[in-house]
Amino acid sequence: MKRILVLLLVLCMLLCACGKRPEPTEPTTEPTTEPTTAPTTEPTEPTVETEPVVLYRHPLTGSPLESPWEGQIVAVMINNLKKAMPQKGISQADILYEIEVEGDITRCLAVFSDLSNVAEIGPIRSARTAFNSVAVSYDAPLIHCGGSPGLALAGRYGESYDRIENWEHIDADSKYFFRDLDRYNSGYAWEHTLFTSGEKLQAAIEAYGYYTPTDKTFGLEFEDDVVLAGEKAETITVKFKAGKKTVLTYDASTGLYDVNIHGMEHIDGNTGEAVTFKNVLVLYTKQWYHSDGMHKLYETIGSGEGYAAINGQIVPILWNRESLRSPYTYTLADGTPLVLETGTTYAAIVGIKHDISYQ
C-alpha cells in the first residue's frame, strides 16, 4: 500500500512540472551593429564672397588705403627734348603733365606724392607760368632750374599775369641738385645734365619749411574696372607744334597705355622700363603769346573742353577750376562726374586749335 502512495505522489509532481509556462529570459549580449539610418543634420547656408569695401583712396591714383591720405605733393619740371632722353624717375610720378612752351617744344611736370623710393629725377629744366599754376592746384612746391624772366620766375600765372602769393618753389639749389658728369662727358649738353633725387628733395622741402601735409582729395574720383561709354581709342595721338607728337597705345593685356615720344618708346632711365599710364586726359584751353613774342601762355583757371581715355575707350569731357588754389575737376558731357581708373594719369594741356586723333 505504501508503495502505491509513493508512485501516485511522483506522478502528481511530474504533471505539475509539465503544465507550468517558462519565464522569459533577457538576452545575454548587446546588439553588435549600429542603426543603418544616418542622423539628421541642419542644412548649411552657402558662402557668398563679397568685394572688400574701400573706405579711403589715394587722392592722385585712387589706390585703396586703410586711413585717409596725408602727405606732401611735389611738382618737378622735366626736360622733354629728344636730346635729353632718357628721363629719370617719371614712371613713379602719380600724374605727368605735358605742355608746349616756346620754340614749339614741350616740357613735362611730374607730380609726386611719395619720394621715398624715387632715385634720380630729371633732367630738370626751367619753369613757365602754366606749370606754376598747375603746381599750385596741388599745393605742391615747384622744383625747377630758372624760368621765364619776369613771368614764371616772378611766380606769375594766367591771363592777367597775377603773382602767386606765398609761392613755394626751389630753384636749382646746389645742396639738393647735382650735375650728372658722366652724362656730360658722354656728349649730353650741359642743360640736359641737372638732376635731383627723392631723398634730396625730401631734405630740401623740410629745409625750406615747405612740408605741410594735406588731406585734400584734389577733385579726382576713382573706381576699379571703369568702363567708359565712348568710342574706341586704342591709339591716341596728341599733336603739338613743329611735328612733336605723343602717341599713347592701349595694351589690353596690361590695361595700360604705353607712351611713344620722339618716335621711340618712352623709357625711365632709372629702371629701363617703359613709362605707362592708366588714364589719359587732354585739356583744351586758351593759348597765346606774351608781348615778347616768344613765351606761350595758357589760361589754366576757368573751364574748357577735353577728352578722357580709359581702357581703350574715349569720351568728351569738361574741365573746371574755380580759382588758383582750387583743384581741377572733370565731368562727362552730361554733367556727371568723370570717374578715373585706379592708377597713374597722363595729362596734356593744349591750345584749342591743337589736333588730337584716336582710333
Short mmCIF file of C-alpha atoms in Angstrom, two decimals:
data_model
loop_
_atom_site.label_atom_id
_atom_site.label_comp_id
_atom_site.label_asym_id
_atom_site.label_seq_id
_atom_site.Cartn_x
_atom_site.Cartn_y
_atom_site.Cartn_z
CA MET A 1 0.00 0.00 0.00
CA LYS A 2 2.79 2.48 0.85
CA ARG A 3 4.39 1.65 -2.44
CA ILE A 4 1.29 2.67 -4.32
CA LEU A 5 1.09 6.03 -2.48
CA VAL A 6 4.72 6.91 -3.34
CA LEU A 7 4.12 6.24 -7.04
CA LEU A 8 0.99 8.43 -7.04
CA LEU A 9 2.91 11.32 -5.39
CA VAL A 10 5.73 11.15 -8.03
CA LEU A 11 3.18 11.07 -10.85
CA CYS A 12 1.45 14.17 -9.48
CA MET A 13 4.70 16.15 -9.29
CA LEU A 14 5.58 15.33 -12.89
CA LEU A 15 2.18 16.51 -14.13
CA CYS A 16 2.57 19.90 -12.35
CA ALA A 17 6.03 20.47 -13.82
CA CYS A 18 4.86 19.82 -17.40
CA GLY A 19 1.94 22.28 -17.20
CA LYS A 20 3.95 25.35 -15.96
CA ARG A 21 4.86 28.07 -18.68
CA PRO A 22 8.58 29.04 -18.64
CA GLU A 23 9.52 32.65 -17.70
CA PRO A 24 11.09 34.79 -20.48
CA THR A 25 14.80 35.41 -20.18
CA GLU A 26 16.86 38.60 -21.00
CA PRO A 27 19.31 38.36 -23.86
CA THR A 28 22.82 37.77 -22.68
CA THR A 29 24.62 40.03 -25.26
CA GLU A 30 24.21 43.56 -26.65
CA PRO A 31 23.40 44.10 -30.38
CA THR A 32 26.58 44.10 -32.45
CA THR A 33 25.52 46.62 -35.18
CA GLU A 34 24.54 50.30 -35.15
CA PRO A 35 21.32 51.55 -36.75
CA THR A 36 21.63 51.86 -40.52
CA THR A 37 19.90 55.24 -40.85
CA ALA A 38 22.17 58.38 -40.79
CA PRO A 39 21.48 61.01 -38.14
CA THR A 40 19.72 64.13 -39.45
CA THR A 41 21.77 67.42 -39.70
CA GLU A 42 20.79 71.06 -40.14
CA PRO A 43 21.32 72.42 -43.72
CA THR A 44 24.24 74.92 -44.08
CA GLU A 45 23.98 78.31 -45.81
CA PRO A 46 26.10 78.69 -49.00
CA THR A 47 29.11 81.03 -48.59
CA VAL A 48 28.93 84.24 -50.63
CA GLU A 49 32.14 86.15 -51.42
CA THR A 50 31.79 89.92 -51.15
CA GLU A 51 34.03 92.64 -52.53
CA PRO A 52 36.09 94.44 -49.86
CA VAL A 53 34.76 97.88 -49.05
CA VAL A 54 37.22 100.63 -49.91
CA LEU A 55 36.86 103.33 -47.28
CA TYR A 56 39.75 105.54 -48.37
CA ARG A 57 41.62 106.11 -51.62
CA HIS A 58 44.82 107.87 -52.59
CA PRO A 59 43.87 111.34 -53.92
CA LEU A 60 46.04 111.15 -57.06
CA THR A 61 45.89 107.46 -58.02
CA GLY A 62 42.84 106.05 -56.25
CA SER A 63 44.82 103.23 -54.64
CA PRO A 64 42.95 101.73 -51.63
CA LEU A 65 44.15 102.98 -48.24
CA GLU A 66 43.45 101.92 -44.66
CA SER A 67 43.20 105.53 -43.47
CA PRO A 68 42.86 108.98 -45.05
CA TRP A 69 45.92 110.02 -47.03
CA GLU A 70 48.07 112.78 -45.57
CA GLY A 71 51.24 113.86 -47.26
CA GLN A 72 53.19 116.43 -49.27
CA ILE A 73 52.87 116.64 -53.05
CA VAL A 74 55.84 117.86 -55.10
CA ALA A 75 55.90 119.01 -58.76
CA VAL A 76 59.13 118.77 -60.78
CA MET A 77 59.90 120.45 -64.12
CA ILE A 78 61.24 117.81 -66.53
CA ASN A 79 63.21 118.37 -69.73
CA ASN A 80 61.33 116.74 -72.63
CA LEU A 81 63.69 117.22 -75.58
CA LYS A 82 64.76 114.20 -77.61
CA LYS A 83 68.41 115.04 -76.88
CA ALA A 84 67.67 114.82 -73.14
CA MET A 85 66.31 111.28 -73.18
CA PRO A 86 66.06 109.14 -71.20
CA GLN A 87 64.31 110.94 -68.37
CA LYS A 88 64.60 109.51 -64.89
CA GLY A 89 62.03 108.98 -62.16
CA ILE A 90 58.92 109.86 -64.18
CA SER A 91 57.49 106.33 -64.08
CA GLN A 92 56.98 106.87 -60.32
CA ALA A 93 55.05 110.12 -60.76
CA ASP A 94 51.34 109.92 -59.98
CA ILE A 95 50.43 112.40 -62.74
CA LEU A 96 52.54 113.61 -65.66
CA TYR A 97 51.57 116.84 -67.45
CA GLU A 98 52.89 117.75 -70.90
CA ILE A 99 52.57 121.38 -72.10
CA GLU A 100 54.03 123.18 -75.10
CA VAL A 101 56.46 126.04 -74.46
CA GLU A 102 58.38 128.44 -76.70
CA GLY A 103 60.25 127.06 -79.69
CA ASP A 104 57.40 124.60 -80.33
CA ILE A 105 58.81 122.11 -77.85
CA THR A 106 57.15 120.60 -74.80
CA ARG A 107 58.10 120.23 -71.17
CA CYS A 108 56.68 117.96 -68.51
CA LEU A 109 55.58 118.42 -64.93
CA ALA A 110 55.98 115.26 -62.85
CA VAL A 111 53.67 115.28 -59.82
CA PHE A 112 54.82 113.05 -56.95
CA SER A 113 53.06 112.18 -53.69
CA ASP A 114 55.79 109.86 -52.42
CA LEU A 115 59.52 110.48 -52.90
CA SER A 116 60.78 107.82 -50.51
CA ASN A 117 61.72 105.26 -53.17
CA VAL A 118 62.50 107.55 -56.11
CA ALA A 119 66.14 107.50 -57.18
CA GLU A 120 67.31 110.20 -59.63
CA ILE A 121 64.76 112.68 -61.00
CA GLY A 122 65.32 114.75 -64.12
CA PRO A 123 66.81 116.21 -66.15
CA ILE A 124 65.34 119.36 -64.60
CA ARG A 125 64.60 122.46 -66.67
CA SER A 126 63.19 125.96 -66.24
CA ALA A 127 59.66 126.92 -65.20
CA ARG A 128 56.84 128.53 -67.20
CA THR A 129 53.66 130.22 -65.99
CA ALA A 130 51.33 127.30 -66.84
CA PHE A 131 53.43 124.92 -64.76
CA ASN A 132 53.43 127.39 -61.88
CA SER A 133 49.64 127.36 -61.93
CA VAL A 134 49.26 123.58 -62.16
CA ALA A 135 51.67 123.01 -59.25
CA VAL A 136 49.66 125.34 -57.01
CA SER A 137 46.48 123.37 -57.75
CA TYR A 138 48.11 120.51 -55.80
CA ASP A 139 49.59 122.71 -53.04
CA ALA A 140 52.92 121.50 -54.41
CA PRO A 141 56.29 123.28 -54.30
CA LEU A 142 57.63 123.66 -57.85
CA ILE A 143 61.12 122.22 -58.40
CA HIS A 144 62.89 123.92 -61.33
CA CYS A 145 66.08 125.45 -62.74
CA GLY A 146 65.40 129.07 -63.63
CA GLY A 147 62.39 130.20 -65.62
CA SER A 148 60.95 132.82 -67.97
CA PRO A 149 62.22 136.23 -66.67
CA GLY A 150 59.54 138.43 -65.17
CA LEU A 151 56.94 135.69 -65.69
CA ALA A 152 57.46 132.25 -64.18
CA LEU A 153 60.49 133.40 -62.19
CA ALA A 154 58.30 136.06 -60.62
CA GLY A 155 55.72 133.46 -59.63
CA ARG A 156 53.21 134.68 -62.21
CA TYR A 157 50.43 132.71 -63.86
CA GLY A 158 47.39 133.09 -66.10
CA GLU A 159 45.99 135.71 -68.44
CA SER A 160 46.30 138.65 -66.07
CA TYR A 161 49.88 137.77 -65.02
CA ASP A 162 48.92 137.78 -61.36
CA ARG A 163 51.59 136.77 -58.89
CA ILE A 164 51.17 133.68 -56.73
CA GLU A 165 51.08 134.73 -53.09
CA ASN A 166 53.50 132.76 -50.89
CA TRP A 167 54.82 130.90 -53.91
CA GLU A 168 56.64 127.74 -52.84
CA HIS A 169 59.45 126.72 -55.17
CA ILE A 170 63.07 125.54 -55.16
CA ASP A 171 65.32 126.85 -57.92
CA ALA A 172 68.33 124.58 -58.52
CA ASP A 173 69.77 124.87 -55.01
CA SER A 174 73.19 123.21 -55.27
CA LYS A 175 72.70 121.49 -51.91
CA TYR A 176 69.88 119.43 -53.32
CA PHE A 177 70.67 119.26 -57.06
CA PHE A 178 73.62 117.74 -58.91
CA ARG A 179 75.11 117.53 -62.39
CA ASP A 180 75.48 114.12 -63.98
CA LEU A 181 79.05 114.49 -65.26
CA ASP A 182 79.04 111.02 -66.81
CA ARG A 183 76.19 112.22 -68.97
CA TYR A 184 78.04 115.40 -69.86
CA ASN A 185 81.24 113.55 -70.70
CA SER A 186 79.31 111.17 -72.94
CA GLY A 187 78.12 114.05 -75.12
CA TYR A 188 74.97 115.46 -73.50
CA ALA A 189 74.61 119.26 -73.48
CA TRP A 190 75.07 120.92 -70.08
CA GLU A 191 71.36 121.84 -69.83
CA HIS A 192 70.45 118.15 -70.04
CA THR A 193 72.50 117.08 -67.02
CA LEU A 194 70.77 118.58 -63.94
CA PHE A 195 69.17 116.07 -61.56
CA THR A 196 67.93 115.65 -58.03
CA SER A 197 66.67 112.61 -56.11
CA GLY A 198 63.76 111.67 -53.89
CA GLU A 199 65.98 111.78 -50.81
CA LYS A 200 67.44 115.18 -51.70
CA LEU A 201 64.02 116.67 -52.42
CA GLN A 202 62.61 115.47 -49.12
CA ALA A 203 65.52 117.15 -47.32
CA ALA A 204 65.09 120.34 -49.40
CA ILE A 205 61.36 120.61 -48.70
CA GLU A 206 61.90 120.30 -44.96
CA ALA A 207 64.84 122.74 -45.05
CA TYR A 208 62.73 125.33 -46.92
CA GLY A 209 59.85 124.86 -44.49
CA TYR A 210 57.52 123.64 -47.23
CA TYR A 211 56.50 120.39 -45.61
CA THR A 212 52.79 120.94 -44.96
CA PRO A 213 50.90 117.62 -45.15
CA THR A 214 47.45 117.84 -46.68
CA ASP A 215 44.45 115.52 -46.77
CA LYS A 216 42.74 117.10 -49.78
CA THR A 217 41.15 114.93 -52.46
CA PHE A 218 42.12 117.35 -55.28
CA GLY A 219 38.85 116.88 -57.09
CA LEU A 220 39.56 113.42 -58.54
CA GLU A 221 37.25 110.41 -58.28
CA PHE A 222 38.39 106.81 -58.77
CA GLU A 223 36.95 103.33 -59.11
CA ASP A 224 38.20 99.93 -60.24
CA ASP A 225 37.24 98.45 -63.62
CA VAL A 226 35.90 101.67 -65.13
CA VAL A 227 34.01 101.31 -68.42
CA LEU A 228 33.53 104.46 -70.50
CA ALA A 229 30.56 104.55 -72.86
CA GLY A 230 32.61 106.13 -75.62
CA GLU A 231 34.44 105.47 -78.85
CA LYS A 232 37.32 103.10 -79.46
CA ALA A 233 40.68 104.69 -78.61
CA GLU A 234 43.42 102.08 -78.67
CA THR A 235 45.83 104.60 -80.18
CA ILE A 236 45.73 108.29 -79.20
CA THR A 237 47.94 110.88 -80.88
CA VAL A 238 48.38 114.33 -79.30
CA LYS A 239 49.93 116.64 -81.88
CA PHE A 240 51.94 119.62 -80.73
CA LYS A 241 53.63 122.19 -82.97
CA ALA A 242 56.69 121.53 -85.14
CA GLY A 243 55.73 117.91 -85.61
CA LYS A 244 56.05 116.95 -81.91
CA LYS A 245 53.72 114.05 -81.21
CA THR A 246 52.95 112.00 -78.15
CA VAL A 247 51.37 108.66 -79.01
CA LEU A 248 49.64 106.53 -76.39
CA THR A 249 48.84 102.93 -77.32
CA TYR A 250 46.50 100.76 -75.27
CA ASP A 251 47.76 97.33 -74.26
CA ALA A 252 44.76 95.13 -73.44
CA SER A 253 46.97 92.57 -71.66
CA THR A 254 48.00 95.14 -69.04
CA GLY A 255 45.12 97.61 -69.23
CA LEU A 256 47.66 100.42 -69.61
CA TYR A 257 48.62 102.99 -72.23
CA ASP A 258 52.22 102.71 -73.45
CA VAL A 259 53.86 106.01 -74.42
CA ASN A 260 55.86 106.80 -77.55
CA ILE A 261 57.64 110.16 -77.81
CA HIS A 262 60.04 111.44 -80.46
CA GLY A 263 59.22 108.31 -82.44
CA MET A 264 60.56 105.96 -79.78
CA GLU A 265 59.36 104.08 -76.71
CA HIS A 266 59.29 106.23 -73.58
CA ILE A 267 61.73 104.69 -71.10
CA ASP A 268 62.55 105.58 -67.49
CA GLY A 269 66.34 105.78 -67.22
CA ASN A 270 66.27 104.61 -63.59
CA THR A 271 64.67 101.27 -64.33
CA GLY A 272 64.99 100.78 -68.08
CA GLU A 273 61.27 100.04 -68.15
CA ALA A 274 58.54 101.58 -70.30
CA VAL A 275 56.51 104.51 -69.00
CA THR A 276 52.79 103.62 -68.85
CA PHE A 277 49.57 105.24 -67.68
CA LYS A 278 46.10 104.02 -66.76
CA ASN A 279 44.28 107.26 -67.59
CA VAL A 280 44.74 109.79 -70.38
CA LEU A 281 43.45 113.38 -70.22
CA VAL A 282 43.62 116.03 -72.93
CA LEU A 283 42.55 119.51 -71.79
CA TYR A 284 41.87 122.30 -74.28
CA THR A 285 42.34 125.90 -73.20
CA LYS A 286 43.16 129.38 -74.48
CA GLN A 287 46.77 129.76 -75.65
CA TRP A 288 48.51 132.98 -76.68
CA TYR A 289 51.93 134.65 -76.91
CA HIS A 290 53.35 137.07 -74.40
CA SER A 291 54.21 140.55 -75.70
CA ASP A 292 57.81 139.39 -76.09
CA GLY A 293 56.56 137.25 -78.98
CA MET A 294 58.28 134.19 -77.59
CA HIS A 295 56.74 132.76 -74.43
CA LYS A 296 53.46 130.87 -74.71
CA LEU A 297 50.86 131.48 -72.03
CA TYR A 298 47.76 129.49 -71.09
CA GLU A 299 44.53 130.12 -69.24
CA THR A 300 44.69 127.42 -66.59
CA ILE A 301 41.78 128.67 -64.46
CA GLY A 302 38.18 128.66 -65.62
CA SER A 303 36.65 125.91 -67.74
CA GLY A 304 37.02 124.16 -71.06
CA GLU A 305 36.55 121.02 -73.08
CA GLY A 306 38.70 117.95 -73.45
CA TYR A 307 38.89 114.17 -73.67
CA ALA A 308 39.37 111.29 -71.25
CA ALA A 309 40.53 107.81 -72.30
CA ILE A 310 40.44 104.70 -70.11
CA ASN A 311 40.74 101.03 -71.06
CA GLY A 312 40.71 101.66 -74.80
CA GLN A 313 37.63 103.94 -74.80
CA ILE A 314 37.48 107.75 -75.10
CA VAL A 315 34.78 110.29 -74.22
CA PRO A 316 34.49 114.08 -74.39
CA ILE A 317 34.74 115.82 -71.02
CA LEU A 318 34.54 119.27 -69.45
CA TRP A 319 37.17 120.59 -67.04
CA ASN A 320 36.71 123.29 -64.43
CA ARG A 321 38.90 125.13 -61.95
CA GLU A 322 37.39 127.94 -59.89
CA SER A 323 40.49 129.69 -58.55
CA LEU A 324 44.26 129.45 -58.23
CA ARG A 325 44.07 127.38 -55.05
CA SER A 326 41.29 125.14 -56.39
CA PRO A 327 41.91 121.73 -57.97
CA TYR A 328 40.87 120.69 -61.46
CA THR A 329 37.56 118.83 -61.59
CA TYR A 330 36.16 116.86 -64.51
CA THR A 331 32.70 115.91 -65.71
CA LEU A 332 31.24 113.99 -68.61
CA ALA A 333 29.25 115.84 -71.27
CA ASP A 334 26.02 115.24 -69.32
CA GLY A 335 27.44 116.86 -66.18
CA THR A 336 28.04 113.70 -64.16
CA PRO A 337 31.50 113.39 -62.55
CA LEU A 338 34.25 111.72 -64.55
CA VAL A 339 35.48 108.64 -62.68
CA LEU A 340 39.08 107.65 -63.36
CA GLU A 341 40.52 104.15 -63.09
CA THR A 342 42.84 103.38 -60.20
CA GLY A 343 46.35 104.17 -61.42
CA THR A 344 48.56 106.91 -62.86
CA THR A 345 47.48 109.63 -65.31
CA TYR A 346 48.97 111.39 -68.33
CA ALA A 347 47.52 114.88 -68.93
CA ALA A 348 48.21 117.13 -71.93
CA ILE A 349 47.24 120.81 -71.73
CA VAL A 350 46.96 122.12 -75.28
CA GLY A 351 45.70 125.11 -77.22
CA ILE A 352 42.16 124.90 -78.57
CA LYS A 353 43.36 124.52 -82.19
CA HIS A 354 45.68 121.62 -81.43
CA ASP A 355 44.78 118.32 -83.06
CA ILE A 356 44.12 115.03 -81.33
CA SER A 357 43.32 111.84 -83.17
CA TYR A 358 42.37 108.37 -81.98
CA GLN A 359 41.38 105.03 -83.39
#
